[in-house]
mmCIF file of C-alpha atoms and ligand atoms in Angstrom:
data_model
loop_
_atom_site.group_PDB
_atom_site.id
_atom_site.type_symbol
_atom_site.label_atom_id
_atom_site.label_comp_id
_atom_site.label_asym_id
_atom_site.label_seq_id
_atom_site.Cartn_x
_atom_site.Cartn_y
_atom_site.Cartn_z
ATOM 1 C CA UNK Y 1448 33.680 -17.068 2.180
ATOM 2 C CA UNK Y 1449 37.141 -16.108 1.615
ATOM 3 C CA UNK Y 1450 39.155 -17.498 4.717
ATOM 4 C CA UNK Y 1451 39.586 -16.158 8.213
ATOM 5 C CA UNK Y 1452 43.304 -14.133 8.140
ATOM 6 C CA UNK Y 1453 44.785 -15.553 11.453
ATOM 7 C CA UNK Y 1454 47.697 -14.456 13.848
ATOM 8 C CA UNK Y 1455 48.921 -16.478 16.635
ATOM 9 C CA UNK Y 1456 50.109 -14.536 19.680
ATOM 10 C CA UNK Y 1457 52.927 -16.140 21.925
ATOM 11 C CA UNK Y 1458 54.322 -18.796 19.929
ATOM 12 C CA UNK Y 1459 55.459 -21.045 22.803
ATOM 13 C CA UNK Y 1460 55.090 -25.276 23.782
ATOM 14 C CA UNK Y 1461 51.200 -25.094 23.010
ATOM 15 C CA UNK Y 1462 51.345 -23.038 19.679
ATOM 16 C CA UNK Y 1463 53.809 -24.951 18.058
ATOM 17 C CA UNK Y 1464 52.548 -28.486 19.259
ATOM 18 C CA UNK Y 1465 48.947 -27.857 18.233
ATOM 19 C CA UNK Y 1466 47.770 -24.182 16.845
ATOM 20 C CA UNK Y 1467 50.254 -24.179 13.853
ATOM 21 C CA UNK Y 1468 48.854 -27.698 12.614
ATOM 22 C CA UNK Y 1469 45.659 -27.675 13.480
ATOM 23 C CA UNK Y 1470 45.676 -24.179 11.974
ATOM 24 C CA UNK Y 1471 47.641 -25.451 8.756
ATOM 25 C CA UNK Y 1472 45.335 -28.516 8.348
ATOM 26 C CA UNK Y 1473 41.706 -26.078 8.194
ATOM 27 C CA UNK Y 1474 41.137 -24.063 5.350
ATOM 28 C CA UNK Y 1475 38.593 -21.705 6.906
ATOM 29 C CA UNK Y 1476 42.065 -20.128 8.368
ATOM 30 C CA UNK Y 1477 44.648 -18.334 6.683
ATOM 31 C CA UNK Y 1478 48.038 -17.523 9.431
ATOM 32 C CA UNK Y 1479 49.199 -14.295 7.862
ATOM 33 C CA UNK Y 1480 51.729 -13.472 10.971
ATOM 34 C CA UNK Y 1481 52.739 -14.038 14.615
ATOM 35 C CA UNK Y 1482 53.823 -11.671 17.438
ATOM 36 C CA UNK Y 1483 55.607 -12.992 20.073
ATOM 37 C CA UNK Y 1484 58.581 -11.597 22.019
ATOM 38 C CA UNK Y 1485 61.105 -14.037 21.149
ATOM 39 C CA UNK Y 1486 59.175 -16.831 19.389
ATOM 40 C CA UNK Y 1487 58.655 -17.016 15.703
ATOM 41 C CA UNK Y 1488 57.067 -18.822 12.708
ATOM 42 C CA UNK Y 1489 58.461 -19.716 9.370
ATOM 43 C CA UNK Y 1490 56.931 -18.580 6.086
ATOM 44 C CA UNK Y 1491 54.861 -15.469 7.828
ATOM 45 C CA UNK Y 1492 55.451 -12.219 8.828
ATOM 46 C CA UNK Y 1493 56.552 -12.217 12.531
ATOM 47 C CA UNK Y 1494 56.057 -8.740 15.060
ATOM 48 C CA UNK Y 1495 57.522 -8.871 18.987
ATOM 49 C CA UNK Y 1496 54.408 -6.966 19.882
ATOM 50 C CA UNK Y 1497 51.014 -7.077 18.500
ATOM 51 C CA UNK Y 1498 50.630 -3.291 17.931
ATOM 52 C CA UNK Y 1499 53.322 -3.569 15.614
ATOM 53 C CA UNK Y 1500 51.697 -6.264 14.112
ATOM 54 C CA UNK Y 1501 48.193 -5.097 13.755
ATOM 55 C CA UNK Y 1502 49.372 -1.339 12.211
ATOM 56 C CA UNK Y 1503 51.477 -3.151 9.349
ATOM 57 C CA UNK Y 1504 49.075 -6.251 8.726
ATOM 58 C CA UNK Y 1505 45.910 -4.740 9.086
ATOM 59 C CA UNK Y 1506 44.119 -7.433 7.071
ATOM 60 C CA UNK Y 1507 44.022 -9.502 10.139
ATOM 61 C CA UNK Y 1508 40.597 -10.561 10.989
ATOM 62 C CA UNK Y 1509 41.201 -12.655 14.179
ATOM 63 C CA UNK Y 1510 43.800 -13.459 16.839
ATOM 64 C CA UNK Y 1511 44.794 -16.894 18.408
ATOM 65 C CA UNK Y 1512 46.615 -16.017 22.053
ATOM 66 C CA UNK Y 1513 48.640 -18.401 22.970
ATOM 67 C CA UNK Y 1514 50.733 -16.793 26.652
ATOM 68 C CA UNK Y 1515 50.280 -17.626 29.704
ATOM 69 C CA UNK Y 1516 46.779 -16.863 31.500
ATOM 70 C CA UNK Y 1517 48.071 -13.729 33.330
ATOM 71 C CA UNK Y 1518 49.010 -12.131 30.520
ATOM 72 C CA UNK Y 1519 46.208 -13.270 28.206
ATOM 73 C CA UNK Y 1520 43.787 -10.189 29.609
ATOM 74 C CA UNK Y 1521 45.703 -6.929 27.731
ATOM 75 C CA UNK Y 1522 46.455 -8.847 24.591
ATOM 76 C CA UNK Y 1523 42.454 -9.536 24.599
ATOM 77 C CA UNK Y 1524 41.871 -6.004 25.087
ATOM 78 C CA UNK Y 1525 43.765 -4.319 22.545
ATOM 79 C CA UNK Y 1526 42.857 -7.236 19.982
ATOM 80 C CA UNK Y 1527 39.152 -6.611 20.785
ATOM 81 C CA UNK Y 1528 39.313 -3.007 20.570
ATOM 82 C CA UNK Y 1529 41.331 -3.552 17.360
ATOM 83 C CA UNK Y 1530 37.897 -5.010 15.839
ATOM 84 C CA UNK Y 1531 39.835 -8.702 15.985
ATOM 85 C CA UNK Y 1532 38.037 -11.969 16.301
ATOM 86 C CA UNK Y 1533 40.192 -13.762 19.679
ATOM 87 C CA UNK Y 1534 40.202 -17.301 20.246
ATOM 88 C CA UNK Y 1535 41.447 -17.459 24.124
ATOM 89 C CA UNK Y 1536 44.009 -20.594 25.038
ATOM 90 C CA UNK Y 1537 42.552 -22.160 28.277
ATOM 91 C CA UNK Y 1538 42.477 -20.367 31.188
ATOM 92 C CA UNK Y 1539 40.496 -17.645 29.490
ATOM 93 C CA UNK Y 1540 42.153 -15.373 31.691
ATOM 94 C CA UNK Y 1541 43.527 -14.906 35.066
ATOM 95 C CA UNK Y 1542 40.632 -13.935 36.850
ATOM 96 C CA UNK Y 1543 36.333 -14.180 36.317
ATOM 97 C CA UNK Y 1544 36.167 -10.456 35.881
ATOM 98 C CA UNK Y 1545 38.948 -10.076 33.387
ATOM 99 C CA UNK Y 1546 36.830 -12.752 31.165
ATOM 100 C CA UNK Y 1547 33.724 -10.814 31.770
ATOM 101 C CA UNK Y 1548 34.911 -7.783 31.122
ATOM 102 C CA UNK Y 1549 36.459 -9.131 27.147
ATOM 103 C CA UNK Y 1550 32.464 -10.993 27.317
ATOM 104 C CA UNK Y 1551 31.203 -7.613 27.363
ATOM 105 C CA UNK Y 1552 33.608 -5.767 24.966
ATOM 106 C CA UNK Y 1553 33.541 -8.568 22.286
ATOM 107 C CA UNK Y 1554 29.957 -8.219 22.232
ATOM 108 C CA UNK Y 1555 30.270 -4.543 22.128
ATOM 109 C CA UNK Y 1556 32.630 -4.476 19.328
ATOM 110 C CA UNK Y 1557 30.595 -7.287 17.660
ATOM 111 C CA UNK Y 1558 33.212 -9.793 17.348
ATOM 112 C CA UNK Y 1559 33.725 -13.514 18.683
ATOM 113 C CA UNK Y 1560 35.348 -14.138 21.513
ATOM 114 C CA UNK Y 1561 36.065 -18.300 22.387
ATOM 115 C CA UNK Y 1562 36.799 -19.526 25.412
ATOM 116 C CA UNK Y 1563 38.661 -22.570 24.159
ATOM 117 C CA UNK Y 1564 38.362 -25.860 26.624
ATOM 118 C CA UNK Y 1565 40.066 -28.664 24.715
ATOM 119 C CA UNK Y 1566 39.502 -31.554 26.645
ATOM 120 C CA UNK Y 1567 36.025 -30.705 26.211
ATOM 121 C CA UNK Y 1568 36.860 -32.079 22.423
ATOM 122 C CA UNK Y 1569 38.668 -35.364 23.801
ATOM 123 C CA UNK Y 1570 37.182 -38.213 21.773
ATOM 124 C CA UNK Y 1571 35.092 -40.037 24.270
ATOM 125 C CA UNK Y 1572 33.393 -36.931 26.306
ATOM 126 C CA UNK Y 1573 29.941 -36.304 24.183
ATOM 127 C CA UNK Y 1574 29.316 -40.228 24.259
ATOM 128 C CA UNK Y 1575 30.355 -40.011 28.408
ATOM 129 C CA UNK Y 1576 27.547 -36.962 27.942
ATOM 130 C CA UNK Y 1577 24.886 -38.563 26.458
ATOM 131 C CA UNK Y 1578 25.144 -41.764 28.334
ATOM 132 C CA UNK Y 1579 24.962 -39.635 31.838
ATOM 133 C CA UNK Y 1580 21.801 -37.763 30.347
ATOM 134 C CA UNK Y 1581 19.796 -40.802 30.939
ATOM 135 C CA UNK Y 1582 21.741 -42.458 33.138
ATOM 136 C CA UNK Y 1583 22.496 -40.010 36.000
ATOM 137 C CA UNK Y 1584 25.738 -40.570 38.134
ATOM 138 C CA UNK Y 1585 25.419 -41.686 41.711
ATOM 139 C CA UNK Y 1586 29.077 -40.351 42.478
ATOM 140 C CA UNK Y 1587 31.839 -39.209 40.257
ATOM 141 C CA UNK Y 1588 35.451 -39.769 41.130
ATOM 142 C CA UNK Y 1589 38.438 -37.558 39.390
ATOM 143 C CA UNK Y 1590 41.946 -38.512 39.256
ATOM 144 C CA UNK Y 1591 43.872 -36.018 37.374
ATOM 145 C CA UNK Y 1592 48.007 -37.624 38.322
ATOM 146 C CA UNK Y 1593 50.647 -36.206 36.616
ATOM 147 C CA UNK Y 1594 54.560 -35.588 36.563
ATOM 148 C CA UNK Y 1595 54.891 -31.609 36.160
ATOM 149 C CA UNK Y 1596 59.068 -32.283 35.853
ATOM 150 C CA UNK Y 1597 57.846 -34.006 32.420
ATOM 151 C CA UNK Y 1598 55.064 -31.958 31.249
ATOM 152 C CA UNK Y 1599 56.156 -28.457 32.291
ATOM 153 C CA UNK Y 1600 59.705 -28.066 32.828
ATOM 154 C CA UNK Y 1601 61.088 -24.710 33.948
ATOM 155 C CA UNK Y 1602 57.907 -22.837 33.509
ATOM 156 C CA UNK Y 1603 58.077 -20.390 36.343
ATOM 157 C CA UNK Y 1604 54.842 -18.659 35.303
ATOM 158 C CA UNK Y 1605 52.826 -21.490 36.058
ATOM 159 C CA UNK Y 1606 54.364 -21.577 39.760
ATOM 160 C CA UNK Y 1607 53.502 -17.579 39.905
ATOM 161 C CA UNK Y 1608 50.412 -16.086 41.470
ATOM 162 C CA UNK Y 1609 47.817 -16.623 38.578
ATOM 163 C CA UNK Y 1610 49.719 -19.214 37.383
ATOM 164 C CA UNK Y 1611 47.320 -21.979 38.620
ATOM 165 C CA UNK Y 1612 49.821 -24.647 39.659
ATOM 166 C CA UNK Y 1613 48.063 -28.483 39.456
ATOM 167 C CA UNK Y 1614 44.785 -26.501 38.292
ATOM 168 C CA UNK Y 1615 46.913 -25.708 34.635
ATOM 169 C CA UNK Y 1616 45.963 -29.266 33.886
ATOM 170 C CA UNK Y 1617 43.080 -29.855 36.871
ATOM 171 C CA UNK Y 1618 40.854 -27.351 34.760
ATOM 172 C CA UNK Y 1619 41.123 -29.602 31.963
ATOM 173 C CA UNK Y 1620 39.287 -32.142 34.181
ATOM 174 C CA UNK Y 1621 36.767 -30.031 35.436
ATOM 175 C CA UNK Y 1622 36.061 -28.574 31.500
ATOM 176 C CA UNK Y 1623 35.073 -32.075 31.103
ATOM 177 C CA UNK Y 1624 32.923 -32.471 34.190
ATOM 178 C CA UNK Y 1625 31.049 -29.430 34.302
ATOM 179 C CA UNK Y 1626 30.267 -30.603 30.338
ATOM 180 C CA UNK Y 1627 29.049 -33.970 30.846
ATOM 181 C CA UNK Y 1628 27.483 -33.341 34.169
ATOM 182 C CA UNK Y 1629 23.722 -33.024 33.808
ATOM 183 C CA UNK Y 1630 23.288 -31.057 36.775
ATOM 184 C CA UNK Y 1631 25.502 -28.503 38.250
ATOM 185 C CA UNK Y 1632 28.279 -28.883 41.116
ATOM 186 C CA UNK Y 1633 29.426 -27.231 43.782
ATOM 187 C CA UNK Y 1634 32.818 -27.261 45.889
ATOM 188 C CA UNK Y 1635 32.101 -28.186 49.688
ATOM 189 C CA UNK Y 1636 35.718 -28.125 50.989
ATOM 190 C CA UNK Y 1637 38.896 -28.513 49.308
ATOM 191 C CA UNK Y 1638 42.818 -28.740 50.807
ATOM 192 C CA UNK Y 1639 45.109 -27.335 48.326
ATOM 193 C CA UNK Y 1640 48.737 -28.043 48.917
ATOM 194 C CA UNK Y 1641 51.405 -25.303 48.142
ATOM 195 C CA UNK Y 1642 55.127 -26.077 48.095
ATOM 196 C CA UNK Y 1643 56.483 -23.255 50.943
ATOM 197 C CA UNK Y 1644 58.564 -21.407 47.983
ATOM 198 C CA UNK Y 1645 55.847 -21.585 45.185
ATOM 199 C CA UNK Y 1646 52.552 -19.340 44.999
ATOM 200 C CA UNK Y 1647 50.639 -21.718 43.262
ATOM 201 C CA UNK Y 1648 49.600 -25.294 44.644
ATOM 202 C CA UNK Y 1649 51.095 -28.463 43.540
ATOM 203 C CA UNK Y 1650 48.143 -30.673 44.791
ATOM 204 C CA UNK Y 1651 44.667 -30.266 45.376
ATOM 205 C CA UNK Y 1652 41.381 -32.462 46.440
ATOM 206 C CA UNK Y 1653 38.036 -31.118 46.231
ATOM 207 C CA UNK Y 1654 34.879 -32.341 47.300
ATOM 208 C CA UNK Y 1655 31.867 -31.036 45.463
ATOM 209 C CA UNK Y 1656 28.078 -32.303 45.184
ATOM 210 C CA UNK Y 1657 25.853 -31.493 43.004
ATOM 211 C CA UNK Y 1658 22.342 -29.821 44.327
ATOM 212 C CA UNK Y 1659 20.523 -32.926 44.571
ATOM 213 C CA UNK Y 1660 23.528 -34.548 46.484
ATOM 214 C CA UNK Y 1661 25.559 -36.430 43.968
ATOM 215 C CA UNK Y 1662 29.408 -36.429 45.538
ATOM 216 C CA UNK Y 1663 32.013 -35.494 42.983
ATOM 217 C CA UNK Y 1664 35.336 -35.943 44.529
ATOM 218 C CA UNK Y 1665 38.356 -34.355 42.539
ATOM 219 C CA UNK Y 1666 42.059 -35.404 43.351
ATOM 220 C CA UNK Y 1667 44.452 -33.813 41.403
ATOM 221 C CA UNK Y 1668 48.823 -34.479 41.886
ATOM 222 C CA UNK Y 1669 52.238 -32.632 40.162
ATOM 223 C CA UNK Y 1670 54.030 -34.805 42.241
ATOM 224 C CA UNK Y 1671 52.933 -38.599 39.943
ATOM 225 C CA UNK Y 1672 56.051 -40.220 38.324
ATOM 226 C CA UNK Y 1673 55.515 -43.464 36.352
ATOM 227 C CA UNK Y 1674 52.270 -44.481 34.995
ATOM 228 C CA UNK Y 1675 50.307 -40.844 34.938
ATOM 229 C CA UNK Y 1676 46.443 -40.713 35.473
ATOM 230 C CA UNK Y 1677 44.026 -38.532 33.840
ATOM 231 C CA UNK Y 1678 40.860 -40.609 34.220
ATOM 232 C CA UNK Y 1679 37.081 -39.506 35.423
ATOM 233 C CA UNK Y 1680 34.697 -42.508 36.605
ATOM 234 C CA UNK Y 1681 31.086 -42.226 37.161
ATOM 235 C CA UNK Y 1682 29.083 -44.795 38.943
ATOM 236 C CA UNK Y 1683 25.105 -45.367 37.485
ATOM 237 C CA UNK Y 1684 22.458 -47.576 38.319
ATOM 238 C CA UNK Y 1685 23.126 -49.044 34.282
ATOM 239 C CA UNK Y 1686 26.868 -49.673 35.480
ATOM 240 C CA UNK Y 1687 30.231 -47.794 35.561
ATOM 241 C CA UNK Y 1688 31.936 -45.273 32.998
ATOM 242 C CA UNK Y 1689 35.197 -44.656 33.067
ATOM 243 C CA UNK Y 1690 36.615 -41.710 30.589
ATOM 244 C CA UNK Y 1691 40.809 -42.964 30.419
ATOM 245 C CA UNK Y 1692 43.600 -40.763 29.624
ATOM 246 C CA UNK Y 1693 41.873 -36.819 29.176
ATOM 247 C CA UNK Y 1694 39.051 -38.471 27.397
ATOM 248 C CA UNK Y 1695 40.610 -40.535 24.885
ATOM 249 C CA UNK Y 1696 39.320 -43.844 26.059
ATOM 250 C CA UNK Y 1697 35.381 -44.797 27.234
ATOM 251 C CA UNK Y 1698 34.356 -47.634 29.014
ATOM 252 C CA UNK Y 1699 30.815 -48.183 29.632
ATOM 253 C CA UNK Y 1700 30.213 -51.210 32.132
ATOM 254 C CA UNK Y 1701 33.633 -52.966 31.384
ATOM 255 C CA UNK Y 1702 32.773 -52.082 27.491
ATOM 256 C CA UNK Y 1703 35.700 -50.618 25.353
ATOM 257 C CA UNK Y 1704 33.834 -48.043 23.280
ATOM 258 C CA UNK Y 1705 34.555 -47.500 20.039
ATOM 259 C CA UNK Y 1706 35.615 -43.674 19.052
ATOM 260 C CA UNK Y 1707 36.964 -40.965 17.063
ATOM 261 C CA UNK Y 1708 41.013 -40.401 16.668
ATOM 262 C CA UNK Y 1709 42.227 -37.856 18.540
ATOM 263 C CA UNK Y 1710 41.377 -34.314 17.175
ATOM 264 C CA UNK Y 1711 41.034 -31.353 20.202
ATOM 265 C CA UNK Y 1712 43.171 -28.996 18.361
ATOM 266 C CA UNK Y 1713 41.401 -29.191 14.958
ATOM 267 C CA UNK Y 1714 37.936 -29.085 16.376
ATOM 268 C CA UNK Y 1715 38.776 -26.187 18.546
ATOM 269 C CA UNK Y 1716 39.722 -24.679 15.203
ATOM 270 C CA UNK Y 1717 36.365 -26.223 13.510
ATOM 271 C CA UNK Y 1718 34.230 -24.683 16.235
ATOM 272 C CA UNK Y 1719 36.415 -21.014 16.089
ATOM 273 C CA UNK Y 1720 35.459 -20.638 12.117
ATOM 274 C CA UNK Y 1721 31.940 -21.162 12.973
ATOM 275 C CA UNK Y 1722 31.808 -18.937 15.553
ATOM 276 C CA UNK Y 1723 32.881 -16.188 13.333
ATOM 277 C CA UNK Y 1724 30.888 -16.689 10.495
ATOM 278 C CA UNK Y 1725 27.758 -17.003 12.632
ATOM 279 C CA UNK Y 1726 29.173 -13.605 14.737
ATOM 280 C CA UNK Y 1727 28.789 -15.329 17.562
ATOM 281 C CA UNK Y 1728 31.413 -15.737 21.049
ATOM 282 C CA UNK Y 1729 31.325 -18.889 23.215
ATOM 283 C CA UNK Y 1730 32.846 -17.884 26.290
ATOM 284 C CA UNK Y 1731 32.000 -20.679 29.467
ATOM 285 C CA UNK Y 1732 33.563 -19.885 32.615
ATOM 286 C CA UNK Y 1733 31.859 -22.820 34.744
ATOM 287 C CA UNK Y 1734 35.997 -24.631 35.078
ATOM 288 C CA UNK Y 1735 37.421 -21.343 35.467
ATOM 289 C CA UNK Y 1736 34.912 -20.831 38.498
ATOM 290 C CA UNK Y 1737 35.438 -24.091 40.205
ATOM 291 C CA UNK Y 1738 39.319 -23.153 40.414
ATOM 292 C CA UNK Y 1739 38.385 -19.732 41.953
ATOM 293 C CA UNK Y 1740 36.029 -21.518 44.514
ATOM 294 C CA UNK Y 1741 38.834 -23.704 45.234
ATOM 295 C CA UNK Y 1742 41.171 -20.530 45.732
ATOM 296 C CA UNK Y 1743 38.219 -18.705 47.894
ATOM 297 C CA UNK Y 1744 37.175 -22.023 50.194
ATOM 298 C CA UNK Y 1745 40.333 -23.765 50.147
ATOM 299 C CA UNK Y 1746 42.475 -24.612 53.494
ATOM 300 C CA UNK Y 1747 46.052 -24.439 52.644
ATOM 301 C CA UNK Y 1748 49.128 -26.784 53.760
ATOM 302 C CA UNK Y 1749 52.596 -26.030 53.361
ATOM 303 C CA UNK Y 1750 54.427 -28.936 51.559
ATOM 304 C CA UNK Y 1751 57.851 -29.354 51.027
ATOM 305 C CA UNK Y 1752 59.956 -26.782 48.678
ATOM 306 C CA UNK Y 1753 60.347 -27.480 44.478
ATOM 307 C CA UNK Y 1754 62.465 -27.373 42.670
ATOM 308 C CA UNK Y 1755 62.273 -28.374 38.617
HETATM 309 P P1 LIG Z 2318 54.821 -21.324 27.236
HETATM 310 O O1 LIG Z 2318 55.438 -22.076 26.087
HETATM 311 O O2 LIG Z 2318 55.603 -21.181 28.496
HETATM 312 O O3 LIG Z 2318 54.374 -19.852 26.807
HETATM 313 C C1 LIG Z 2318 53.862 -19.520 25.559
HETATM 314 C C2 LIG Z 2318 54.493 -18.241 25.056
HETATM 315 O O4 LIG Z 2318 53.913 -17.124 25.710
HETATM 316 C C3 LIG Z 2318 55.975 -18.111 25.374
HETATM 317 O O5 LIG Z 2318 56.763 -18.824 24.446
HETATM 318 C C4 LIG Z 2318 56.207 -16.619 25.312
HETATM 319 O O6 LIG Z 2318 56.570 -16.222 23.997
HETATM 320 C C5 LIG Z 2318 54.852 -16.058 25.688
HETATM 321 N N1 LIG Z 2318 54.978 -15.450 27.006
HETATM 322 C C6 LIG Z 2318 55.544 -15.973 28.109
HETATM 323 N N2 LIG Z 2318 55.533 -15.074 29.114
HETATM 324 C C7 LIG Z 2318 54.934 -13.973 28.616
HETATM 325 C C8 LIG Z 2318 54.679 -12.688 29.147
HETATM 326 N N3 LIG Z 2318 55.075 -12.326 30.376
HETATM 327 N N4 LIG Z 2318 54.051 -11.789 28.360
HETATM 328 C C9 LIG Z 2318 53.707 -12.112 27.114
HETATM 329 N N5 LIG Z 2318 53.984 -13.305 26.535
HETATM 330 C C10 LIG Z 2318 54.576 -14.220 27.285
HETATM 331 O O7 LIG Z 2318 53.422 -21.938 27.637
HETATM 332 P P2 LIG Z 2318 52.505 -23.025 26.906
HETATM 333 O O8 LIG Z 2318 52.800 -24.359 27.474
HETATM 334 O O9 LIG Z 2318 52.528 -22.832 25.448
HETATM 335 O O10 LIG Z 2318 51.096 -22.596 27.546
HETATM 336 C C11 LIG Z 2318 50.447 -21.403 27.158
HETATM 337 C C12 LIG Z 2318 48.967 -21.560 27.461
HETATM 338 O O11 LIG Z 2318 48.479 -22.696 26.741
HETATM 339 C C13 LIG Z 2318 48.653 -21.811 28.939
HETATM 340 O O12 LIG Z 2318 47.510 -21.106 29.300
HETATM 341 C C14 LIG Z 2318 48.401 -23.307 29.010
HETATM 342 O O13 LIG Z 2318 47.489 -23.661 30.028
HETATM 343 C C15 LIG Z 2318 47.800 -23.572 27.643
HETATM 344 N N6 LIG Z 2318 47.990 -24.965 27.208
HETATM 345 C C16 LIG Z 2318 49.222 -25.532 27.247
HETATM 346 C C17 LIG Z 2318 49.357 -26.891 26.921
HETATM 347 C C18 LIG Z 2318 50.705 -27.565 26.918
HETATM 348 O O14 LIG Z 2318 50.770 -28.780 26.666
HETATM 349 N N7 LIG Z 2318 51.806 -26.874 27.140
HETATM 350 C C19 LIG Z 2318 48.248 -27.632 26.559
HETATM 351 C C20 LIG Z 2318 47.013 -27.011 26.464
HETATM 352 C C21 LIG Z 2318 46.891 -25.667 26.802
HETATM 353 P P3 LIG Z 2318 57.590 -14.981 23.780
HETATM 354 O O15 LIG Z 2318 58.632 -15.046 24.844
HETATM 355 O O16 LIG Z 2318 58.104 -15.218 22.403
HETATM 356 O O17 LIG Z 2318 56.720 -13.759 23.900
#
């Protein structure tokens, strides 16, 4: 099969740290051009809108879009419409409907649509998955602590209604859980925590159980300088797991277990060719729904201002 003629849309932080490689390093993918308002790529054609791309590279068989969530809906659309493959940066979107409503044109158009979750790729979460198969978890505890000055400095979109706040990298966590859980979860209550000039929250906790009563409690923090904390443990009747840093590291009962390097970017990429040459879409909105729970059934506190 000749390869997969690729565009990247938005060529910001997340394109340039891990599409462009993980795109240069799979030979099912060809990048042919880039649209992007302001960003570009060397060696391709670049567009500042993807209309403009699309009507003079019409060889393009699929779209990577790499903007913000609340922006990712249109560029979807017209893609879609356009008879485009679309691989979706996580969030899929901004809201449930806007993903449902690309579910139901992709399928229309007969073209893939992927919701890409990359934790869900971290090294160490099918072994965490197969281990809580037959060993089911008695509680699970979430710590997801990190320093948002570091990680996403002067991003005012993220701050912005839509913009998800702590849940930009929370949702990571719950991709994870909602994968390796063997039964589903609910929220109960959560408290998200808003600073009073910001419209998203900078911390949240959740508590969620599953049906048959397993707690899940989620804590996520912008506010975590020094050592930062991305770790989910589970407690079993054969002993604790503890998935370290996004998934990365396993322990099973004290046990270091041995894994994989590192490689969420190029599996993403793996699991995107296969998708289109089997015409199928892989679009899970379990994390996304969590986050709007947490939005519908949260109380709200008003913290103190930020400022990056
Ligand atoms: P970013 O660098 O702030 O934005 C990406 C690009 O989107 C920008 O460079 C910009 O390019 C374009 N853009 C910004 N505002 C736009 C608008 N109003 N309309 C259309 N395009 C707009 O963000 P990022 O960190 O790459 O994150 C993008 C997505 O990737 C987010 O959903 C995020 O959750 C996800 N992600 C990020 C990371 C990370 O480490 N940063 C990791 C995993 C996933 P132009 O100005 O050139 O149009």
């Amino acid at each position: 099969m000749p390869p997969i003629h690729l565009a990247i849309v938005g060529v910001g932080k997340i394109a340039r740290d891990q599409h462009l490689p993980s795109i240069a390093g799979n030979a099912d993918f060809k990048l042919v051009a880039a649209a992007s308002r302001n960003g570009t790529v060397d060696g391709i054609a670049n567009f500042t809108s993807m209309k403009a791309m699309f009507d003079s590279t019409p060889s393009i068989d699929a779209v990577s879009l790499c903007m913000p969530p609340q922006f990712r809906y249109d560029a979807a659309y017209e893609a879609i419409l356009a008879g485009k493959h679309v691989f979706l940066e996580k969030p899929p979107g901004a809201t449930l409907s806007e993903v449902e409503s690309l579910t139901s044109l992709a399928n229309e158009k007969g073209v893939s649509l992927f919701a890409s979750w990359h934790s869900r790729y971290a090294p160490g979460v099918e072994t965490a998955k197969s281990f809580l198969r037959t060993n089911v978890p008695q509680s699970v505890h979430i710590v997801w602590k990190e320093d948002v000055r570091h990680w996403h400095p002067n991003q005012d979109w993220i701050w912005q209604a839509g913009g998800l706040g702590v849940f930009d990298p929370g949702i990571n966590a719950l991709s994870i859980l909602t994968h390796i859980m063997p039964a589903p979860v609910f929220i109960r209550s959560a408290t998200l925590e808003f600073p009073e000039n910001r419209q998203a929250p900078i911390a949240a906790d959740l508590k969620m159980t599953s049906a048959n009563g397993i707690p899940v409690h989620v804590e996520l923090d912008w506010r975590q300088t020094g050592k930062q904390t991305w770790d989910i443990v589970a407690e079993t009747s054969a002993g604790q797991i503890v998935l370290m840093d996004g998934g990365s590291k396993l322990t099973i009962d004290g046990k270091a277990i041995s894994l994989p390097a590192e490689a969420e970017y190029p599996e993403l990429y793996r699991r995107f060719a296969d998708l289109v040459k089997n015409k199928q879409s892989d679009v899970d909105i379990a994390p996304l729904r969590h986050v709007a729970d947490a939005f519908l059934t949260g109380e709200r506190i008003f913290v103190e201002p930020f400022h990056d």
